[in-house]
Amino acid sequence: MYSPQPQSKKWSISQANSRLYSQGLENALESDLTLQQQYQGDDEKNTIPLHQLNRQSTNNPYKSFISQSDSIQQKQDPFAFAPMEAWQEMKDYNLQVHGIPTLDQLLRLPTSSPVTQAQFASFLRRRNAQQNLNFLLELETHQRLWQAYINSEERQQRPEMQQDRTSKLFAGDVLQHQASPTTAYFETSDTQNLLQSPTSLTHHANLSSTYASRTVQGQDKSLSRHDVVQNAIRVYRTFCSRYDAAQPVHLPDDHCIALETLVEEQQRPEPAVFESARAHVFDVLNMFYYPQFVDAVLYTNVSTVSARLYLTAGILLLIFGFTLEFAFIFLNLGNTATRWWPFLPFLCSWACLITGATHFAWWSAWLRKSESSFMVSIPVQDKTVIRIQQKRAFIWCIGNILVAFVTTILFVFIPAHRL
């Protein structure tokens, strides 16, 4: 239950959206911070009220992830408390309702082409922002590495694991006198600490096993804290360093300074150290790049280079069509029926011009193809994308035929006059 807020300044969805586009996101963020400070004393007032939405049974694979606890007792405008966060929440809900995955679902779930993680990475690469996605993926890898280290520490502390390790080391001492090199292998845990191998097996120390559960006797394959620390330092220096980051991400200086203190100086490898930076980079992708990617997937299927070629071809075909019409008129060639011949070049020219201007080819939508890069097409498998693109293709096709028909009929009834 949320108590009514002071009515000193009213907000609405339309006002919040207008602020996003008229003032810009930076100014909107500053206004949001100022607004939140007015209600800093009351924690409930600082919380975004969730909105009750109608949820019906559906086959939408992404709508089931919408929280079922979103309900309020009073009708209040969520934009009155934190417009930016409420805008993100409503955007994600609209995506899920229409069968399109959110950014979080895109990173965690298998999705259908062209709304895939690979296509999103390609989209970011064209805008020189792929390092932000790489940073999130590296943090997921670091999270798994940290969890593997915790699991290995827990296994090593179990008494039964200690007893099993002693028996395996005893078996290794028995096998050390055999000549065959294959006897240097035995099954053990991939994170178990092994004692130093006998001298007779030192010439096998450089061998490595194909499987994680198979270890060469004498090699210490345990995952230590030092390994996790080194991976955390690598992630920091690659993405977050203020001076020599190979792939600098969109992070404020205070985040970089905090990570430098925790990772470089204190050598803290816990994934929680990167949580604030991860949340900031995720918000950058979710607010700026992912909406652009969704729009590009839904409403375009032609690359920039191909669109320029279509535009050039459309101009040439339009000139060719006008040339035929003027030839029939000023050279007094043919009759009224032959005046309809330029309809075909007009149809093709306007199709190419519309494709070049909108980056959308209606024939590709019917073929369920989308051009990810120049001369590289991928199949469109997402049902929502197919439905939206084919509906758009039908409108574009009808408009193309009408424009070509009007252009042709302007010349059909002009009387011939030989120069």
PDB file of C-alpha atoms in Angstrom, residues 167-186 195-204 217-218:
ATOM      1  CA  SER A 167      43.643 -43.709  -1.202  1.00  0.00           C
ATOM      2  CA  LYS A 168      44.235 -42.342  -4.696  1.00  0.00           C
ATOM      3  CA  LEU A 169      47.677 -41.043  -3.762  1.00  0.00           C
ATOM      4  CA  PHE A 170      48.528 -44.466  -2.341  1.00  0.00           C
ATOM      5  CA  ALA A 171      47.463 -46.056  -5.614  1.00  0.00           C
ATOM      6  CA  GLY A 172      49.701 -43.616  -7.467  1.00  0.00           C
ATOM      7  CA  ASP A 173      52.705 -44.678  -5.394  1.00  0.00           C
ATOM      8  CA  VAL A 174      52.042 -48.303  -6.319  1.00  0.00           C
ATOM      9  CA  LEU A 175      51.802 -47.500 -10.023  1.00  0.00           C
ATOM     10  CA  GLN A 176      54.950 -45.388 -10.184  1.00  0.00           C
ATOM     11  CA  HIS A 177      57.191 -48.394 -10.961  1.00  0.00           C
ATOM     12  CA  GLN A 178      55.321 -49.392 -14.107  1.00  0.00           C
ATOM     13  CA  ALA A 179      56.871 -48.373 -17.417  1.00  0.00           C
ATOM     14  CA  SER A 180      53.778 -47.620 -19.509  1.00  0.00           C
ATOM     15  CA  PRO A 181      53.050 -43.860 -19.708  1.00  0.00           C
ATOM     16  CA  THR A 182      49.290 -44.482 -19.658  1.00  0.00           C
ATOM     17  CA  THR A 183      49.525 -45.635 -16.064  1.00  0.00           C
ATOM     18  CA  ALA A 184      50.331 -42.070 -15.049  1.00  0.00           C
ATOM     19  CA  TYR A 185      46.618 -41.234 -15.413  1.00  0.00           C
ATOM     20  CA  PHE A 186      43.904 -41.961 -12.921  1.00  0.00           C
ATOM     21  CA  LEU A 195      50.939 -34.103  -3.952  1.00  0.00           C
ATOM     22  CA  GLN A 196      54.172 -33.848  -5.833  1.00  0.00           C
ATOM     23  CA  SER A 197      54.744 -36.773  -8.184  1.00  0.00           C
ATOM     24  CA  PRO A 198      57.587 -39.227  -7.741  1.00  0.00           C
ATOM     25  CA  THR A 199      60.791 -38.612  -9.609  1.00  0.00           C
ATOM     26  CA  SER A 200      60.186 -41.428 -12.067  1.00  0.00           C
ATOM     27  CA  LEU A 201      57.160 -39.614 -13.543  1.00  0.00           C
ATOM     28  CA  THR A 202      58.607 -36.123 -13.977  1.00  0.00           C
ATOM     29  CA  HIS A 203      59.047 -36.641 -17.731  1.00  0.00           C
ATOM     30  CA  HIS A 204      55.231 -36.825 -18.036  1.00  0.00           C
ATOM     31  CA  GLN A 217      49.710 -37.438 -11.655  1.00  0.00           C
ATOM     32  CA  GLY A 218      52.012 -34.766 -10.332  1.00  0.00           C
TER      33      GLY A 218
END
